[in-house]
Amino acid sequence: GQQLNQSPQSMFIQEGEDVSMNCTSSSIFNTWLWYKQDPGEGPVLLIALYKAGELTSNGRLTAQFGITRKDSFLNISASIPSDVGIYFCAGFTGNQFYFGTGTSLTVIP
Amino acid sequence: GAVVSQHPSRVICKSGTSVKIECRSLDFQATTMFWYRQFPKQSLMLMATSNEGSKATYEQGVEKDKFLINHASLTLSTLTVTSAHPEDSSFYICSASAQPSGNTIYFGEGSWLTVV
């Protein structure tokens, strides 16, 4: 399927810093999903958003469903070494899923 | 959250043989399952979408005769790589959309295929 615009592609941050990444599209979605993938494993669902404007937290992670329904962002606060991995978004139009190209996160202790 | 299980997690097969990978939704019914291929440090590449009881829809460039997909029940889809070649070696991942809304997808753990 088509891919969403996800940025940044990669991030190198110091432990303790906050992280922000986002996904944008020209299409309207009714669901936004954020996943984390560790090397050699399947992606794990972090946060699911089902309503425009919705702000949802999961521990140190916070994600928002953009008001326009065309974007979403994920924030990670106070990063730790185990946050390392690839994060990607997925959007659902009601008929089809689209995926972001992923953000590779490296946390420097 | 919902659980999707893949088996085997790792498989090595000889060139020219076929290998089957199973994807099961353990605690929910999945009318739609997806199969992906992923190369190192790259994003997921959707190969096909399978709906229970009907033929899979393949993405452009994916050979349907080489990658046979069967979705015989609401909890099981299989991917068979036929006449495997070394270039088919890859990480294969499945996902399933949970009913009733179908608007959330859960991924399996992935299967490493090595063709020697």
CSV table of N, CA and C in Angstrom, one decimal, chain B residues 31-100:
chain,number,residue,atom,x,y,z
B,31,THR,N,-11.0,-11.0,9.9
B,31,THR,CA,-11.5,-11.3,8.5
B,31,THR,C,-10.5,-10.9,7.5
B,32,THR,N,-9.6,-10.0,7.9
B,32,THR,CA,-8.5,-9.5,7.0
B,32,THR,C,-7.2,-9.7,7.6
B,33,MET,N,-6.3,-10.3,6.8
B,33,MET,CA,-4.9,-10.5,7.3
B,33,MET,C,-4.0,-9.9,6.2
B,34,PHE,N,-2.8,-9.4,6.6
B,34,PHE,CA,-1.9,-8.8,5.7
B,34,PHE,C,-0.5,-9.5,5.8
B,35,TRP,N,0.1,-9.6,4.6
B,35,TRP,CA,1.5,-10.2,4.6
B,35,TRP,C,2.5,-9.1,4.1
B,36,TYR,N,3.6,-9.0,4.8
B,36,TYR,CA,4.6,-8.1,4.5
B,36,TYR,C,6.0,-8.8,4.4
B,37,ARG,N,6.9,-8.1,3.7
B,37,ARG,CA,8.2,-8.5,3.6
B,37,ARG,C,9.1,-7.3,4.1
B,38,GLN,N,10.1,-7.6,4.8
B,38,GLN,CA,11.0,-6.5,5.3
B,38,GLN,C,12.4,-6.8,5.1
B,39,PHE,N,13.1,-5.9,4.4
B,39,PHE,CA,14.6,-6.0,4.3
B,39,PHE,C,15.2,-5.2,5.4
B,40,PRO,N,16.5,-5.6,5.7
B,40,PRO,CA,17.2,-4.9,6.8
B,40,PRO,C,17.1,-3.4,6.8
B,41,LYS,N,16.7,-2.8,7.9
B,41,LYS,CA,16.7,-1.4,8.0
B,41,LYS,C,15.8,-0.7,7.1
B,42,GLN,N,14.8,-1.4,6.6
B,42,GLN,CA,13.8,-0.8,5.7
B,42,GLN,C,12.4,-1.0,6.3
B,43,SER,N,11.5,-0.2,5.7
B,43,SER,CA,10.1,-0.3,6.2
B,43,SER,C,9.4,-1.5,5.7
B,44,LEU,N,8.3,-1.8,6.3
B,44,LEU,CA,7.5,-2.9,5.8
B,44,LEU,C,7.0,-2.7,4.4
B,45,MET,N,7.1,-3.8,3.6
B,45,MET,CA,6.6,-3.8,2.3
B,45,MET,C,5.4,-4.7,2.2
B,46,LEU,N,4.2,-4.1,2.0
B,46,LEU,CA,3.0,-4.9,1.9
B,46,LEU,C,3.0,-5.8,0.6
B,47,MET,N,2.8,-7.1,0.8
B,47,MET,CA,2.8,-8.0,-0.3
B,47,MET,C,1.4,-8.3,-0.7
B,48,ALA,N,0.5,-8.6,0.2
B,48,ALA,CA,-0.8,-9.0,-0.2
B,48,ALA,C,-1.8,-8.8,1.0
B,49,THR,N,-3.0,-8.7,0.7
B,49,THR,CA,-4.1,-8.6,1.7
B,49,THR,C,-5.0,-9.8,1.4
B,50,SER,N,-5.3,-10.5,2.5
B,50,SER,CA,-6.1,-11.7,2.3
B,50,SER,C,-7.4,-11.6,3.2
B,51,ASN,N,-8.5,-11.9,2.6
B,51,ASN,CA,-9.8,-11.9,3.3
B,51,ASN,C,-10.2,-13.3,3.4
B,52,GLU,N,-10.8,-13.6,4.6
B,52,GLU,CA,-11.2,-15.0,4.8
B,52,GLU,C,-12.2,-15.5,3.8
B,53,GLY,N,-11.9,-16.6,3.2
B,53,GLY,CA,-12.8,-17.2,2.3
B,53,GLY,C,-12.7,-16.7,0.8
B,54,SER,N,-11.8,-15.8,0.6
B,54,SER,CA,-11.7,-15.3,-0.8
B,54,SER,C,-10.2,-15.2,-1.2
B,55,LYS,N,-10.0,-14.9,-2.4
B,55,LYS,CA,-8.6,-14.9,-2.9
B,55,LYS,C,-7.9,-13.6,-2.4
B,56,ALA,N,-6.6,-13.8,-2.2
B,56,ALA,CA,-5.8,-12.7,-1.8
B,56,ALA,C,-5.7,-11.6,-2.9
B,57,THR,N,-5.5,-10.4,-2.4
B,57,THR,CA,-5.2,-9.3,-3.4
B,57,THR,C,-3.7,-8.9,-3.2
B,58,TYR,N,-3.0,-9.1,-4.3
B,58,TYR,CA,-1.5,-8.9,-4.3
B,58,TYR,C,-1.2,-7.5,-4.7
B,59,GLU,N,-0.1,-7.0,-4.1
B,59,GLU,CA,0.4,-5.7,-4.5
B,59,GLU,C,1.2,-5.8,-5.8
B,60,GLN,N,1.3,-4.7,-6.5
B,60,GLN,CA,2.0,-4.7,-7.8
B,60,GLN,C,3.4,-5.2,-7.6
B,61,GLY,N,3.8,-6.1,-8.5
B,61,GLY,CA,5.2,-6.6,-8.5
B,61,GLY,C,5.3,-7.8,-7.6
B,62,VAL,N,4.3,-8.3,-6.9
B,62,VAL,CA,4.4,-9.5,-6.1
B,62,VAL,C,3.8,-10.6,-6.9
B,63,GLU,N,4.6,-11.7,-7.1
B,63,GLU,CA,4.2,-12.8,-7.9
B,63,GLU,C,3.2,-13.7,-7.1
B,64,LYS,N,2.0,-13.8,-7.6
B,64,LYS,CA,1.0,-14.5,-6.8
B,64,LYS,C,1.2,-16.0,-6.9
B,65,ASP,N,1.9,-16.5,-8.0
B,65,ASP,CA,2.2,-17.9,-8.1
B,65,ASP,C,3.4,-18.3,-7.2
B,66,LYS,N,4.2,-17.4,-6.9
B,66,LYS,CA,5.3,-17.7,-6.1
B,66,LYS,C,5.0,-17.6,-4.6
B,67,PHE,N,4.2,-16.6,-4.2
B,67,PHE,CA,3.8,-16.4,-2.8
B,67,PHE,C,2.3,-16.7,-2.7
B,68,LEU,N,2.0,-18.0,-2.4
B,68,LEU,CA,0.6,-18.4,-2.3
B,68,LEU,C,0.1,-18.1,-0.9
B,69,ILE,N,-1.0,-17.4,-0.9
B,69,ILE,CA,-1.7,-17.0,0.4
B,69,ILE,C,-3.0,-17.7,0.5
B,70,ASN,N,-3.3,-18.3,1.6
B,70,ASN,CA,-4.5,-18.9,1.9
B,70,ASN,C,-5.1,-18.4,3.2
B,71,HIS,N,-6.4,-18.0,3.2
B,71,HIS,CA,-7.0,-17.5,4.5
B,71,HIS,C,-8.3,-18.3,4.7
B,72,ALA,N,-8.0,-19.6,5.2
B,72,ALA,CA,-9.1,-20.5,5.2
B,72,ALA,C,-10.1,-20.3,6.4
B,73,SER,N,-9.6,-19.7,7.4
B,73,SER,CA,-10.5,-19.5,8.6
B,73,SER,C,-10.3,-18.1,9.1
B,74,LEU,N,-11.2,-17.7,10.1
B,74,LEU,CA,-11.1,-16.4,10.7
B,74,LEU,C,-9.9,-16.2,11.6
B,75,THR,N,-9.2,-17.3,11.8
B,75,THR,CA,-8.0,-17.1,12.7
B,75,THR,C,-6.7,-17.6,12.1
B,76,LEU,N,-6.7,-18.0,10.8
B,76,LEU,CA,-5.5,-18.5,10.2
B,76,LEU,C,-5.3,-18.1,8.8
B,77,SER,N,-4.1,-17.6,8.5
B,77,SER,CA,-3.7,-17.3,7.1
B,77,SER,C,-2.4,-17.9,6.9
B,78,THR,N,-2.1,-18.5,5.8
B,78,THR,CA,-0.8,-19.0,5.5
B,78,THR,C,-0.1,-18.4,4.2
B,79,LEU,N,1.2,-18.3,4.3
B,79,LEU,CA,2.0,-17.8,3.2
B,79,LEU,C,2.9,-19.0,2.8
B,80,THR,N,2.8,-19.4,1.6
B,80,THR,CA,3.7,-20.4,1.1
B,80,THR,C,4.6,-19.8,0.0
B,81,VAL,N,5.9,-19.9,0.3
B,81,VAL,CA,6.9,-19.5,-0.7
B,81,VAL,C,7.2,-20.7,-1.5
B,82,THR,N,6.9,-20.7,-2.8
B,82,THR,CA,7.1,-21.8,-3.6
B,82,THR,C,8.4,-21.7,-4.4
B,83,SER,N,9.0,-22.9,-4.6
B,83,SER,CA,10.3,-22.9,-5.4
B,83,SER,C,11.2,-21.8,-4.9
B,84,ALA,N,11.5,-21.8,-3.7
B,84,ALA,CA,12.3,-20.7,-3.0
B,84,ALA,C,13.7,-20.6,-3.6
B,85,HIS,N,14.1,-19.4,-3.7
B,85,HIS,CA,15.5,-19.0,-4.2
B,85,HIS,C,16.1,-18.2,-3.1
B,86,PRO,N,17.4,-18.1,-3.1
B,86,PRO,CA,18.2,-17.3,-2.1
B,86,PRO,C,17.7,-15.9,-2.0
B,87,GLU,N,17.2,-15.3,-3.1
B,87,GLU,CA,16.8,-13.9,-3.1
B,87,GLU,C,15.4,-13.8,-2.4
B,88,ASP,N,14.8,-14.9,-2.1
B,88,ASP,CA,13.5,-14.9,-1.3
B,88,ASP,C,13.8,-14.8,0.2
B,89,SER,N,15.1,-15.0,0.6
B,89,SER,CA,15.5,-14.9,2.0
B,89,SER,C,15.1,-13.5,2.5
B,90,SER,N,14.4,-13.4,3.6
B,90,SER,CA,13.9,-12.2,4.1
B,90,SER,C,13.2,-12.4,5.4
B,91,PHE,N,12.7,-11.3,6.0
B,91,PHE,CA,11.9,-11.3,7.2
B,91,PHE,C,10.4,-11.1,6.7
B,92,TYR,N,9.6,-12.1,7.0
B,92,TYR,CA,8.2,-12.0,6.6
B,92,TYR,C,7.3,-11.8,7.8
B,93,ILE,N,6.4,-10.8,7.7
B,93,ILE,CA,5.6,-10.5,8.9
B,93,ILE,C,4.1,-10.5,8.4
B,94,CYS,N,3.2,-11.0,9.3
B,94,CYS,CA,1.8,-10.9,9.0
B,94,CYS,C,1.2,-9.9,10.0
B,95,SER,N,0.0,-9.5,9.7
B,95,SER,CA,-0.8,-8.7,10.6
B,95,SER,C,-2.3,-9.0,10.4
B,96,ALA,N,-3.1,-8.7,11.3
B,96,ALA,CA,-4.5,-9.0,11.2
B,96,ALA,C,-5.3,-7.8,11.8
B,97,SER,N,-6.4,-7.5,11.1
B,97,SER,CA,-7.2,-6.5,11.6
B,97,SER,C,-8.3,-7.1,12.5
B,98,ALA,N,-8.5,-6.5,13.7
B,98,ALA,CA,-9.4,-7.1,14.7
B,98,ALA,C,-10.9,-6.6,14.4
B,99,GLN,N,-11.8,-7.6,14.5
B,99,GLN,CA,-13.2,-7.3,14.4
B,99,GLN,C,-13.7,-6.8,15.7
B,100,PRO,N,-14.8,-6.1,15.7
B,100,PRO,CA,-15.7,-5.9,14.6
B,100,PRO,C,-15.4,-4.7,13.7
